[in-house]
CSV table of C-alpha atoms in Angstrom, one decimal:
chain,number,residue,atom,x,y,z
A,22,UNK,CA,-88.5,190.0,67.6
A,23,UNK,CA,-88.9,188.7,63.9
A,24,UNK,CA,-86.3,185.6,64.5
A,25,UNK,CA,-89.2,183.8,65.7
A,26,UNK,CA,-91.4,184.0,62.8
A,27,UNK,CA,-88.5,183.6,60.3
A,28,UNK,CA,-87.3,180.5,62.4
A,29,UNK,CA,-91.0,179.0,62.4
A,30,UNK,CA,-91.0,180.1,58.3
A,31,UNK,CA,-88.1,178.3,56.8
A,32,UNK,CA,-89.0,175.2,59.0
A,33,UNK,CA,-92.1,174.9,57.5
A,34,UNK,CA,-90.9,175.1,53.8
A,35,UNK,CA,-88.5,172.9,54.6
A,36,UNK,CA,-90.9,170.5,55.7
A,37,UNK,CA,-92.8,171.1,52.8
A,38,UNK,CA,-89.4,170.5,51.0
A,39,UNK,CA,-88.8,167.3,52.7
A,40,UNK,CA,-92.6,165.7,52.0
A,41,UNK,CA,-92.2,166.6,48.6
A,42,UNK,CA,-89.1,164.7,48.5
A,43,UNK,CA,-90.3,161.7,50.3
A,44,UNK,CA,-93.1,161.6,48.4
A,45,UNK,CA,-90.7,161.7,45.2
A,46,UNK,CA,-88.5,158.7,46.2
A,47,UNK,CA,-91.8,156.4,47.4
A,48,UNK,CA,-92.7,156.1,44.1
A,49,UNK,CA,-89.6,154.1,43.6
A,50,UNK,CA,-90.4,150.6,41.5
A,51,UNK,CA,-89.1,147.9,39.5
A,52,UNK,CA,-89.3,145.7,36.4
A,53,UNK,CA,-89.7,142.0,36.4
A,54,UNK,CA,-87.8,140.8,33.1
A,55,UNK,CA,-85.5,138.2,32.0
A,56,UNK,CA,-82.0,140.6,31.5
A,57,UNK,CA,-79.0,139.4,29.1
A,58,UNK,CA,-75.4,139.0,30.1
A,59,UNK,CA,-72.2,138.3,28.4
A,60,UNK,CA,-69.5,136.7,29.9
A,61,UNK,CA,-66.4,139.4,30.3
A,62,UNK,CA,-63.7,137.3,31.7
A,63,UNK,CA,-64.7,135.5,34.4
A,64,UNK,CA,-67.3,138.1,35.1
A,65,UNK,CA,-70.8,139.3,33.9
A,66,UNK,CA,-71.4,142.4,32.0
A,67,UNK,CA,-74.8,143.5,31.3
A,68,UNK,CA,-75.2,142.9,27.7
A,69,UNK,CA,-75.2,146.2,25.6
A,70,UNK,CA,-77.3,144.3,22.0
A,71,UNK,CA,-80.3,142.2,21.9
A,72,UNK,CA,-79.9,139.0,21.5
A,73,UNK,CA,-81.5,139.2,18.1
A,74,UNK,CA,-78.7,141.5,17.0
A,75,UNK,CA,-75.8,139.8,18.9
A,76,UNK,CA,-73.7,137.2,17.0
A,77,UNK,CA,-71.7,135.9,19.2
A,78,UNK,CA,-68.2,133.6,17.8
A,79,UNK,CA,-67.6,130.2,18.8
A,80,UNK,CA,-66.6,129.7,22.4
A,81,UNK,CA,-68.8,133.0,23.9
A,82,UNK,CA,-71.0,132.3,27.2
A,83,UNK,CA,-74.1,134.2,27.3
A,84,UNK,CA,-76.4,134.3,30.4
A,85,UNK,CA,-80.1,135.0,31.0
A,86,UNK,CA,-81.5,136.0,34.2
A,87,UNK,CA,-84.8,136.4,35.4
A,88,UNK,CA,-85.1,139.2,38.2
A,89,UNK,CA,-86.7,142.3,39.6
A,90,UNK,CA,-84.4,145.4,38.9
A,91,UNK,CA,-85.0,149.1,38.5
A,92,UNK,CA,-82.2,149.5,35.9
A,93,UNK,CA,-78.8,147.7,34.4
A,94,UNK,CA,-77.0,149.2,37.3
A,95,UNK,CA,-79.1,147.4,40.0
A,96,UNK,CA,-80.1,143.9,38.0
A,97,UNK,CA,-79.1,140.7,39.2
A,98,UNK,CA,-76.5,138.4,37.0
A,99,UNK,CA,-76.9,135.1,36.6
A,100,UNK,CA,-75.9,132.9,39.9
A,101,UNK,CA,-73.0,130.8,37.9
A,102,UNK,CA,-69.8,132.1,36.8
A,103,UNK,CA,-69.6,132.0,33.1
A,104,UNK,CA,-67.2,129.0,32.2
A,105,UNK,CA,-67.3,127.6,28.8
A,106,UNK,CA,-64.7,124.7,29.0
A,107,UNK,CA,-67.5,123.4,31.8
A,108,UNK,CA,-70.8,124.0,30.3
A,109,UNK,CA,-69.7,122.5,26.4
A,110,UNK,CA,-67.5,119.8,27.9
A,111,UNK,CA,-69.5,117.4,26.8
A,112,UNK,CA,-70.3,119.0,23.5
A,113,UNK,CA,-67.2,118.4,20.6
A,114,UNK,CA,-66.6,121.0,18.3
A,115,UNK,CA,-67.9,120.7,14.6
A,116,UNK,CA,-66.9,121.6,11.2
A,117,UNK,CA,-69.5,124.4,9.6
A,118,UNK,CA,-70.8,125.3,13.4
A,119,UNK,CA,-70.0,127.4,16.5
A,120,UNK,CA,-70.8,126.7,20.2
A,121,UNK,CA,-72.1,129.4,22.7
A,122,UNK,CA,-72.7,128.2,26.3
A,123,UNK,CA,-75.5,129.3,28.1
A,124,UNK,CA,-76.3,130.3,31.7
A,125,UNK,CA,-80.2,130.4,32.0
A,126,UNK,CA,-81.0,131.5,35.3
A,127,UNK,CA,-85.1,132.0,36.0
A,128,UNK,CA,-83.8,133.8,39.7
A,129,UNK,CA,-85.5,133.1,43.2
A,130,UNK,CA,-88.9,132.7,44.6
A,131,UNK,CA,-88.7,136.7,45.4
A,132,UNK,CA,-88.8,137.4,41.9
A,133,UNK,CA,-90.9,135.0,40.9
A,134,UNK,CA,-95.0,136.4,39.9
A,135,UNK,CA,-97.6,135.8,42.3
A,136,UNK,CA,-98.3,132.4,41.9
A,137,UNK,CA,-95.1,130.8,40.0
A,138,UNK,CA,-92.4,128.8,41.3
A,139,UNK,CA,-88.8,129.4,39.8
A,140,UNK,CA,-87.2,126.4,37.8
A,141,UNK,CA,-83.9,125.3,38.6
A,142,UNK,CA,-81.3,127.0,37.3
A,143,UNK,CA,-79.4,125.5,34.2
A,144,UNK,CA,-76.5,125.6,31.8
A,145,UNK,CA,-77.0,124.9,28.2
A,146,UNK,CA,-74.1,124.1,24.6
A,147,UNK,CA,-75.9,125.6,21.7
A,148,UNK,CA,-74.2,124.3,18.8
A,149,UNK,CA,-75.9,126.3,16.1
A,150,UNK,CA,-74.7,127.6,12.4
A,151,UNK,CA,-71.7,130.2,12.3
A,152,UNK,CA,-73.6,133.3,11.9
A,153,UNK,CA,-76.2,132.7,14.3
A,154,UNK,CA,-77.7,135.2,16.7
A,155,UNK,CA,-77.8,134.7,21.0
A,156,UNK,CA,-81.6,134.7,20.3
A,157,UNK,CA,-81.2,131.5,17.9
A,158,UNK,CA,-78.9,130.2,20.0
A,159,UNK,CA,-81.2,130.2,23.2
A,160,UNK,CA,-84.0,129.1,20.7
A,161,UNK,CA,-82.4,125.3,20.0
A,162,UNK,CA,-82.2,124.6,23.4
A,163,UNK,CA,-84.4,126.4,26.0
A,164,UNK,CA,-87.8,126.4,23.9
A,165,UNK,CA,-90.5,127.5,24.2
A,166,UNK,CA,-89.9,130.9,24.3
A,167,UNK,CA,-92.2,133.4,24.2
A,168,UNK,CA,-91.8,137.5,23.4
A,169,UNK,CA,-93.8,140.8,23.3
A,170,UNK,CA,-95.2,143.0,20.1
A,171,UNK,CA,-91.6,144.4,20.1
A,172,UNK,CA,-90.0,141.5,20.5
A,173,UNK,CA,-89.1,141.2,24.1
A,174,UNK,CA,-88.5,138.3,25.5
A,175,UNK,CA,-91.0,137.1,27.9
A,176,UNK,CA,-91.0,133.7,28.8
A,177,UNK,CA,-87.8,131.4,28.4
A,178,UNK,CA,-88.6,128.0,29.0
A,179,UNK,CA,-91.9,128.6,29.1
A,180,UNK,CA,-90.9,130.5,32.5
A,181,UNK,CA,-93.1,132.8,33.5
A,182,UNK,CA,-96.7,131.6,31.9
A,183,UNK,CA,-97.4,135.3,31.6
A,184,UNK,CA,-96.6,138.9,32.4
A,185,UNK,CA,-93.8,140.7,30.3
A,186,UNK,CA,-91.4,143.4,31.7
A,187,UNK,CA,-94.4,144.7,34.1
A,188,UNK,CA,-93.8,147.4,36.5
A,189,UNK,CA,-93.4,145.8,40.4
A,190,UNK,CA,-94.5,148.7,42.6
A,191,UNK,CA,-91.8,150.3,45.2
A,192,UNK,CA,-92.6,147.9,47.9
A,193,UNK,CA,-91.5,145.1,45.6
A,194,UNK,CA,-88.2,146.5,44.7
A,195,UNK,CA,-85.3,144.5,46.9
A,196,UNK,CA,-82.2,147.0,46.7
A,197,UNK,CA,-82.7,150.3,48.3
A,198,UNK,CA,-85.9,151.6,46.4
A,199,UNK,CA,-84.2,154.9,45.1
A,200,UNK,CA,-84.9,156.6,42.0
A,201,UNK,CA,-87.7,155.5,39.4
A,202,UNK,CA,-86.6,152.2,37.1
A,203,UNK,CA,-86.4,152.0,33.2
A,204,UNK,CA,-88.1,149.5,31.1
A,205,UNK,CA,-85.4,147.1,30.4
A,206,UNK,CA,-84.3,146.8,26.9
A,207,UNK,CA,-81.3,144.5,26.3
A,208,UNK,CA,-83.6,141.4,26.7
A,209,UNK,CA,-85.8,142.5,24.0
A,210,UNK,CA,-85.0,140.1,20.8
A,211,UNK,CA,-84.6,143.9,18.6
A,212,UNK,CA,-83.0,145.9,21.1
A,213,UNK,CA,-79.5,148.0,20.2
A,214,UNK,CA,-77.5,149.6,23.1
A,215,UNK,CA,-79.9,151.9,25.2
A,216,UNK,CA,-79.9,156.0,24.2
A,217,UNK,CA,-76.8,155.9,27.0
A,218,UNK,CA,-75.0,153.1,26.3
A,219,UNK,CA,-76.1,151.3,29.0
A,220,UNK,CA,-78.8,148.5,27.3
A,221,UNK,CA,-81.5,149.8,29.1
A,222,UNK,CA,-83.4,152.8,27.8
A,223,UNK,CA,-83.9,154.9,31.0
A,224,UNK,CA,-87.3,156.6,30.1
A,225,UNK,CA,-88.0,160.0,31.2
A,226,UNK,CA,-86.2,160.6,34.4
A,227,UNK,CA,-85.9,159.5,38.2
A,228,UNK,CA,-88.2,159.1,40.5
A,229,UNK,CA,-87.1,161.8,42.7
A,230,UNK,CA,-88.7,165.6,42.4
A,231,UNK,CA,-87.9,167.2,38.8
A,232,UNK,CA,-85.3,169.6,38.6
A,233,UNK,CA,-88.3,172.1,38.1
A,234,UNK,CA,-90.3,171.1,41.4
A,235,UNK,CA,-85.9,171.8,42.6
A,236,UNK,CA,-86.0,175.1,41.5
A,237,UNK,CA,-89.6,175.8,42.4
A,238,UNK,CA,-88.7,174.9,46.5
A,239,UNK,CA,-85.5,177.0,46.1
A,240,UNK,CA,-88.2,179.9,45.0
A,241,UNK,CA,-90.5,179.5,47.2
A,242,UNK,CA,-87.9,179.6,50.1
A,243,UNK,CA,-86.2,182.8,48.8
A,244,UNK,CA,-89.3,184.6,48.4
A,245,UNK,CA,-90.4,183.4,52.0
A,246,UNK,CA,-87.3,185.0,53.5
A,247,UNK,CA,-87.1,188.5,51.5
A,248,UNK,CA,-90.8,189.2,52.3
A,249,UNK,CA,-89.8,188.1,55.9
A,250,UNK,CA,-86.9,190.4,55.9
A,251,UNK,CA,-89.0,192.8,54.1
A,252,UNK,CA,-91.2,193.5,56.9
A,253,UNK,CA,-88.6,194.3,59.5
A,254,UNK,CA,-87.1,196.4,57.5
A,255,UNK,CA,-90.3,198.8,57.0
A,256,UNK,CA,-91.0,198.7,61.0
């Protein structure tokens, strides 16, 4: 007689379950920030230093992309393969100086803030002093730049006018919306590898319910059955 009432029970916490979860996972977003990239063969890798702090040797290609991504995982690299025998071709090499080629990418129209229009992208030979940094080396030829209190970089270019790193709500996002981003950190003119390693510092958790809120359901669902059971047995 009581299979009834403990069927109608556990569907209704675990439709409380499942809101809670949904409600967890809508509050996906993004960031819009320009991300750095070195080149790692003739591949991307999501840069692990600020620029500021990188010093990269003679012959590296660096690329900056400008993008809406939750995290390092998800962000976009920069739409041309790094290759610096093309992009410093036309720049010789010289005594007491180093050359680091440069991929600035300012992304698509999607990314782009409300009212902006993405320049083209373009490739650029820094030929700057030995122990130069990325961020000096983007500096002599992609001014003017423009960066946060902590040193972010905001603007390469001049691209965007304004904004910095903002958070892009959940309907902005353009991969599959899961999980809460990170503020980016790699692209910040002071930034060291992220707490894990992965150059972006991944805040204070996902977006999804807390392991807490896990355990609470898991509770409340156990308690709902043993009171259930509980019953039956005193009749």
């Amino acid at each position: 007689m009581l299979r009834t009432p403990i069927a109608a029970l556990l569907t209704t916490l675990l439709a409380a379950s499942a809101v809670l979860f949904g409600a967890g996972g809508a509050e996906a977003a993004g960031y819009r920030y320009w991300s750095f990239w070195e080149a790692n063969g003739k591949d991307w890798a999501y840069a692990t230093q600020g620029p500021s702090l990188l010093r990269p040797d003679d012959g590296t290609v660096q690329g900056f992309r400008f993008s809406v991504s939750e995290d390092s995982a998800d962000a976009d690299q920069p739409r041309r393969a790094p290759d610096f025998g093309a992009i410093c071709a036309d720049t010789p090499a010289k005594d007491g100086s180093k050359r680091v080629a440069l991929v600035i990418d300012p992304g698509t129209a999607a990314d782009a803030p409300d009212g902006e229009e993405p320049p083209a992208l373009r490739t650029a030979c820094a030929q700057v002093a030995p122990d130069a940094s990325s961020a000096e080396a983007l500096a002599s030829v992609a001014k003017p730049l423009r960066y946060d209190s902590s040193a972010m970089i905001c603007a390469i270019s001049g691209y965007p006018r304004s904004g910095c790193g903002e958070q892009v709500s959940g309907d902005g996002v353009k991969k599959d919306g899961s999980g809460e981003p990170s503020a980016p950190a790699a692209s910040s003119a002071s930034a060291s590898a992220a707490d894990d390693g992965d150059g972006v510092d991944d805040g204070d958790g996902g977006g999804g319910p807390s392991a807490g809120l896990l355990v609470g359901i898991g509770a409340v669902l156990l308690l709902g059955v043993a009171a259930v059971f509980q019953a039956r047995r005193r009749r």
